[in-house]
XYZ file of N, CA and C in Angstrom:
456
model
N 0.843 -1.187 0.000
C 0.000 0.000 0.000
C 0.881 1.240 0.000
N 0.475 2.237 -0.727
C 1.251 3.462 -0.858
C 1.167 4.293 0.414
N 2.243 5.018 0.695
C 2.230 5.882 1.866
C 1.901 7.318 1.457
N 1.884 8.229 2.423
C 1.509 9.621 2.156
C 2.436 10.296 1.158
N 3.731 9.977 1.201
C 4.677 10.573 0.252
C 4.317 10.185 -1.178
N 3.882 8.939 -1.361
C 3.474 8.490 -2.692
C 2.227 9.234 -3.160
N 1.286 9.473 -2.248
C 0.075 10.216 -2.607
C 0.406 11.647 -3.005
N 1.330 12.248 -2.296
C 1.740 13.616 -2.626
C 2.373 13.640 -4.014
N 3.212 12.636 -4.309
C 3.836 12.545 -5.631
C 2.776 12.331 -6.717
N 1.777 11.524 -6.386
C 0.712 11.230 -7.345
C -0.004 12.517 -7.773
N -0.303 13.365 -6.827
C -0.988 14.620 -7.130
C 0.044 15.727 -7.318
N 0.904 15.536 -8.306
C 1.976 16.481 -8.589
C 1.424 17.809 -9.098
N 2.280 18.790 -9.117
C 1.901 20.096 -9.648
C 1.435 20.018 -11.086
N 2.066 19.169 -11.886
C 1.668 19.024 -13.299
C 0.259 18.476 -13.421
N -0.063 17.484 -12.605
C -1.408 16.905 -12.651
C -2.431 17.942 -12.219
N -2.149 18.646 -11.152
C -3.087 19.656 -10.658
C -3.254 20.802 -11.653
N -2.164 21.179 -12.339
C -2.263 22.238 -13.355
C -3.135 21.791 -14.522
N -2.969 20.559 -14.965
C -3.814 20.025 -16.035
C -5.272 19.995 -15.600
N -5.509 19.526 -14.375
C -6.876 19.410 -13.863
C -7.566 20.768 -13.781
N -6.783 21.808 -13.571
C -7.352 23.153 -13.432
C -7.626 23.834 -14.770
N -7.143 23.259 -15.862
C -7.257 23.919 -17.163
C -7.595 22.887 -18.246
N -8.807 22.383 -18.218
C -9.237 21.340 -19.150
C -9.728 21.991 -20.449
N -9.060 21.713 -21.581
C -9.535 22.246 -22.863
C -10.902 21.664 -23.246
N -11.671 22.458 -23.945
C -13.002 22.047 -24.432
C -13.910 21.647 -23.270
N -13.800 22.377 -22.174
C -14.555 22.039 -20.966
C -15.928 22.712 -20.975
N -16.679 22.423 -22.002
C -18.056 22.918 -22.098
C -18.801 22.003 -23.054
N -20.072 21.791 -22.768
C -20.911 20.984 -23.643
C -21.133 21.728 -24.958
N -21.305 20.982 -26.026
C -21.585 21.551 -27.337
C -23.083 21.762 -27.513
N -23.443 22.773 -28.288
C -24.818 22.937 -28.731
C -25.037 22.001 -29.912
N -26.071 21.195 -29.853
C -26.484 20.305 -30.942
C -25.349 19.431 -31.491
N -24.699 18.629 -30.619
C -23.651 17.729 -31.120
C -24.251 16.573 -31.921
N -23.445 15.982 -32.769
C -23.888 14.795 -33.502
C -24.100 13.615 -32.555
N -23.321 13.545 -31.480
C -23.494 12.493 -30.479
C -23.008 12.975 -29.125
N -23.566 12.383 -28.088
C -23.152 12.623 -26.702
C -23.036 11.284 -26.005
N -22.011 11.148 -25.184
C -21.808 9.913 -24.429
C -21.454 10.292 -22.999
N -22.166 9.669 -22.059
C -21.860 9.867 -20.645
C -21.329 8.553 -20.089
N -20.182 8.633 -19.441
C -19.590 7.452 -18.815
C -19.373 7.737 -17.335
N -19.561 6.713 -16.516
C -19.413 6.843 -15.065
C -18.562 5.696 -14.545
N -17.686 6.015 -13.625
C -16.901 4.991 -12.954
C -17.642 4.578 -11.693
N -18.138 3.343 -11.629
C -18.902 2.932 -10.456
C -18.058 2.912 -9.176
N -16.772 2.703 -9.314
C -15.912 2.598 -8.139
C -15.784 3.920 -7.386
N -15.597 5.016 -8.137
C -15.364 6.302 -7.469
C -16.470 7.324 -7.726
N -17.349 7.044 -8.677
C -18.434 7.973 -8.972
C -18.085 9.070 -9.953
N -16.879 9.082 -10.461
C -16.502 10.082 -11.469
C -17.377 9.928 -12.703
N -17.713 11.060 -13.327
C -18.474 11.025 -14.569
C -17.859 11.970 -15.587
N -17.984 11.579 -16.834
C -17.556 12.413 -17.955
C -18.643 12.327 -19.022
N -19.057 13.486 -19.508
C -19.966 13.536 -20.649
C -19.206 14.194 -21.792
N -19.193 13.512 -22.916
C -18.479 13.992 -24.095
C -19.490 14.261 -25.207
N -19.364 15.413 -25.835
C -20.136 15.755 -27.034
C -19.143 15.858 -28.174
N -19.519 15.337 -29.337
C -18.596 15.480 -30.458
C -19.306 15.424 -31.789
N -18.631 16.012 -32.743
C -19.016 15.946 -34.151
C -17.836 15.370 -34.905
N -18.145 14.658 -35.972
C -17.102 14.163 -36.865
C -17.392 14.623 -38.278
N -16.311 14.910 -38.986
C -16.402 15.264 -40.393
C -15.239 14.572 -41.099
N -15.543 13.904 -42.192
C -14.524 13.183 -42.961
C -13.734 12.208 -42.099
N -14.415 11.551 -41.134
C -13.783 10.533 -40.313
C -12.909 11.042 -39.189
N -12.967 12.333 -38.918
C -12.141 12.934 -37.857
C -13.002 13.798 -36.950
N -12.603 13.924 -35.703
C -13.337 14.778 -34.779
C -13.174 16.230 -35.214
N -14.312 16.890 -35.417
C -14.286 18.292 -35.856
C -14.709 19.254 -34.752
N -15.550 18.776 -33.834
C -15.937 19.585 -32.658
C -15.966 18.661 -31.458
N -15.632 19.217 -30.290
C -15.528 18.398 -29.090
C -15.819 19.247 -27.868
N -16.580 18.692 -26.965
C -16.828 19.324 -25.674
C -16.912 18.252 -24.614
N -16.528 18.607 -23.398
C -16.581 17.616 -22.325
C -16.957 18.276 -21.007
N -17.766 17.556 -20.258
C -18.143 17.955 -18.911
C -17.550 16.894 -17.992
N -16.578 17.297 -17.180
C -15.799 16.354 -16.387
C -16.065 16.589 -14.904
N -16.575 15.565 -14.259
C -16.777 15.589 -12.808
C -16.020 14.384 -12.259
N -14.743 14.593 -12.009
C -13.864 13.494 -11.639
C -12.780 13.999 -10.690
N -12.033 13.058 -10.158
C -10.884 13.399 -9.325
C -9.841 14.112 -10.186
N -8.825 14.626 -9.545
C -7.774 15.357 -10.268
C -7.130 14.494 -11.347
N -7.015 13.190 -11.113
C -6.414 12.316 -12.125
C -7.310 12.195 -13.351
N -8.607 12.018 -13.138
C -9.545 11.970 -14.254
C -9.599 13.296 -14.995
N -9.529 14.389 -14.258
C -9.515 15.716 -14.879
C -8.237 15.920 -15.695
N -7.105 15.494 -15.153
C -5.838 15.629 -15.881
C -5.863 14.814 -17.166
N -6.408 13.598 -17.094
C -6.502 12.757 -18.292
C -7.411 13.407 -19.328
N -8.523 14.000 -18.890
C -9.420 14.701 -19.809
C -8.724 15.915 -20.424
N -7.875 16.576 -19.655
C -7.143 17.732 -20.174
C -6.160 17.305 -21.263
N -5.445 16.209 -21.027
C -4.507 15.710 -22.047
C -5.279 15.392 -23.325
N -6.395 14.720 -23.205
C -7.218 14.406 -24.372
C -7.681 15.682 -25.062
N -8.191 16.627 -24.286
C -8.703 17.874 -24.849
C -7.669 18.656 -25.637
N -6.406 18.517 -25.269
C -5.338 19.232 -25.964
C -5.108 18.721 -27.381
N -5.463 17.457 -27.646
C -5.094 16.843 -28.929
C -6.246 16.212 -29.697
N -7.473 16.279 -29.183
C -8.580 15.491 -29.728
C -9.075 15.961 -31.093
N -9.055 17.254 -31.349
C -9.567 17.757 -32.633
C -8.689 17.230 -33.771
N -9.355 16.647 -34.761
C -8.644 16.110 -35.922
C -8.283 14.638 -35.806
N -8.539 14.039 -34.645
C -8.194 12.628 -34.450
C -9.257 11.708 -35.039
N -8.819 10.523 -35.431
C -9.708 9.499 -35.977
C -10.090 8.507 -34.875
N -11.156 7.748 -35.093
C -11.503 6.700 -34.126
C -10.367 5.695 -33.914
N -9.642 5.374 -34.970
C -8.530 4.426 -34.856
C -7.435 4.980 -33.950
N -7.087 6.253 -34.120
C -6.054 6.873 -33.273
C -6.484 6.888 -31.814
N -7.747 7.220 -31.580
C -8.249 7.300 -30.206
C -8.334 5.924 -29.553
N -8.744 4.924 -30.304
C -8.807 3.567 -29.777
C -7.416 3.080 -29.406
N -6.451 3.342 -30.265
C -5.069 2.946 -29.985
C -4.549 3.665 -28.740
N -4.817 4.957 -28.631
C -4.371 5.713 -27.452
C -4.987 5.148 -26.180
N -6.265 4.798 -26.241
C -6.943 4.235 -25.063
C -6.295 2.917 -24.647
N -6.019 2.057 -25.611
C -5.407 0.768 -25.287
C -3.988 0.957 -24.759
N -3.254 1.915 -25.323
C -1.904 2.181 -24.839
C -1.927 2.771 -23.427
N -2.882 3.662 -23.156
C -3.005 4.232 -21.816
C -3.367 3.134 -20.818
N -4.295 2.269 -21.180
C -4.677 1.158 -20.301
C -3.461 0.275 -20.015
N -2.684 -0.041 -21.038
C -1.487 -0.870 -20.849
C -0.445 -0.155 -19.993
N -0.308 1.158 -20.179
C 0.631 1.925 -19.359
C 0.237 1.841 -17.885
N -1.052 1.948 -17.615
C -1.533 1.931 -16.236
C -1.498 0.547 -15.605
N -1.896 -0.472 -16.364
C -2.101 -1.791 -15.768
C -0.946 -2.762 -15.972
N -0.126 -2.544 -16.994
C 0.931 -3.507 -17.304
C 2.297 -2.839 -17.463
N 2.435 -1.637 -16.924
C 3.690 -0.873 -17.035
C 4.142 -0.748 -18.482
N 3.173 -0.618 -19.383
C 3.481 -0.437 -20.797
C 4.073 0.946 -21.042
N 4.522 1.172 -22.263
C 5.096 2.479 -22.592
C 4.022 3.566 -22.626
N 4.485 4.785 -22.599
C 3.607 5.949 -22.727
C 2.948 5.898 -24.101
N 1.689 6.292 -24.219
C 1.035 6.299 -25.533
C 1.813 7.123 -26.568
N 1.659 6.711 -27.821
C 2.332 7.389 -28.933
C 1.838 8.827 -29.082
N 2.676 9.641 -29.727
C 2.303 11.023 -30.049
C 1.047 10.994 -30.904
N 0.157 11.901 -30.701
C 0.233 13.104 -29.879
C -0.287 12.907 -28.457
N -0.393 11.664 -28.014
C -0.964 11.361 -26.704
C 0.092 11.153 -25.622
N 1.328 11.544 -25.893
C 2.410 11.321 -24.941
C 2.244 12.113 -23.641
N 1.348 13.072 -23.629
C 1.080 13.838 -22.409
C 0.547 12.983 -21.271
N 0.037 11.802 -21.593
C -0.452 10.898 -20.550
C 0.669 10.388 -19.647
N 1.918 10.632 -20.014
C 3.028 10.177 -19.166
C 2.957 10.782 -17.775
N 2.301 11.908 -17.638
C 2.152 12.540 -16.326
C 1.408 11.618 -15.353
N 0.670 10.648 -15.879
C -0.136 9.752 -15.052
C 0.567 8.448 -14.697
N 1.824 8.313 -15.043
C 2.571 7.096 -14.685
C 2.503 6.822 -13.180
N 2.612 7.829 -12.308
C 2.526 7.528 -10.873
C 1.202 6.890 -10.445
N 0.181 6.950 -11.263
C -1.122 6.361 -10.922
C -1.167 4.854 -11.156
N -0.097 4.278 -11.700
C -0.090 2.838 -11.964
C -0.419 2.025 -10.716
N 0.076 2.438 -9.578
C -0.127 1.706 -8.322
C -1.549 1.836 -7.788
N -2.314 2.780 -8.291
C -3.631 3.094 -7.747
C -4.720 2.570 -8.690
N -4.917 1.265 -8.682
C -5.860 0.621 -9.597
C -7.266 1.198 -9.468
N -7.622 1.650 -8.278
C -8.952 2.216 -8.079
C -9.135 3.544 -8.798
N -8.091 4.122 -9.346
C -8.175 5.379 -10.099
C -8.149 5.172 -11.611
N -7.817 3.984 -12.055
C -7.656 3.733 -13.490
C -8.924 4.015 -14.279
N -10.075 3.611 -13.763
C -11.328 3.830 -14.492
C -11.590 5.316 -14.685
N -11.323 6.115 -13.674
C -11.520 7.559 -13.778
C -10.582 8.160 -14.823
N -9.361 7.687 -14.850
C -8.369 8.176 -15.817
C -8.808 7.853 -17.248
N -9.436 6.717 -17.440
C -9.830 6.265 -18.777
C -11.180 6.815 -19.245
N -11.939 7.445 -18.361
C -13.313 7.850 -18.693
C -13.414 8.707 -19.948
N -12.644 9.770 -20.048
C -12.777 10.690 -21.193
C -12.456 9.980 -22.503
N -11.397 9.185 -22.503
C -11.058 8.439 -23.721
C -12.120 7.393 -24.031
N -12.597 6.688 -23.016
C -13.652 5.691 -23.239
C -14.882 6.332 -23.881
N -15.319 7.460 -23.328
C -16.513 8.129 -23.854
C -16.278 8.637 -25.272
N -15.095 9.149 -25.523
C -14.779 9.693 -26.858
C -14.738 8.581 -27.898
N -14.085 7.486 -27.570
C -14.041 6.343 -28.494
C -15.452 5.830 -28.756
N -16.258 5.696 -27.700
C -17.630 5.224 -27.870
C -18.414 6.153 -28.800
N -18.268 7.455 -28.614
C -18.961 8.419 -29.467
C -18.512 8.334 -30.913
N -17.221 8.228 -31.129
C -16.686 8.110 -32.495
C -17.207 6.854 -33.185
N -17.163 5.744 -32.473
C -17.618 4.488 -33.068
C -19.109 4.529 -33.356
N -19.867 5.173 -32.486
C -21.309 5.331 -32.730
C -21.538 6.109 -34.027
N -20.841 7.227 -34.193
C -21.011 8.029 -35.412
C -20.514 7.283 -36.640
N -19.433 6.570 -36.490
C -18.890 5.787 -37.602
C -19.908 4.718 -38.039
N -20.516 4.047 -37.073
C -21.517 3.024 -37.386
C -22.760 3.637 -38.011
N -23.153 4.814 -37.539
C -24.307 5.511 -38.117
C -24.060 5.823 -39.590
N -22.862 6.322 -39.897
C -22.583 6.700 -41.279
C -22.474 5.466 -42.167
N -21.967 4.362 -41.619
C -21.879 3.113 -42.375
C -23.277 2.566 -42.651
N -24.144 2.623 -41.645
C -25.514 2.129 -41.824
C -26.324 3.008 -42.769
N -25.977 4.262 -42.886
C -26.710 5.180 -43.768
C -26.388 4.935 -45.239
N -25.280 4.246 -45.474
C -24.879 3.996 -46.878
C -25.686 2.943 -47.511
């Protein structure tokens, strides 16, 4: 079990700065899709609104009610999400999950900002909160992708 020094390291200045300045931290008016995800373990919630054009995210908004780690993860996503494809986001999510649970490498660029969350590897009860924004975004992208495929 981690001690107080580890907890202090976990909530570093970088994590707190990210949590305080989440890009796209507002819901969109009339999004193409909205997805709300909740972590049952801690109660964190993230609602993501997004639009896609030509297979890429063109508009994005998020409402984040999570711990500082979940907020920091949402901030990293918000910094790079515009222009991303569902494939890129799915890969980033799997790489982030592997980084947290299996000491995998930091996700590939442009998602390398998730390296700030390496200290959270020991805190399995926080992993779901960290993954919420990416989970919701991937779900929204895949929903829109399936809608456009079914419309053809």
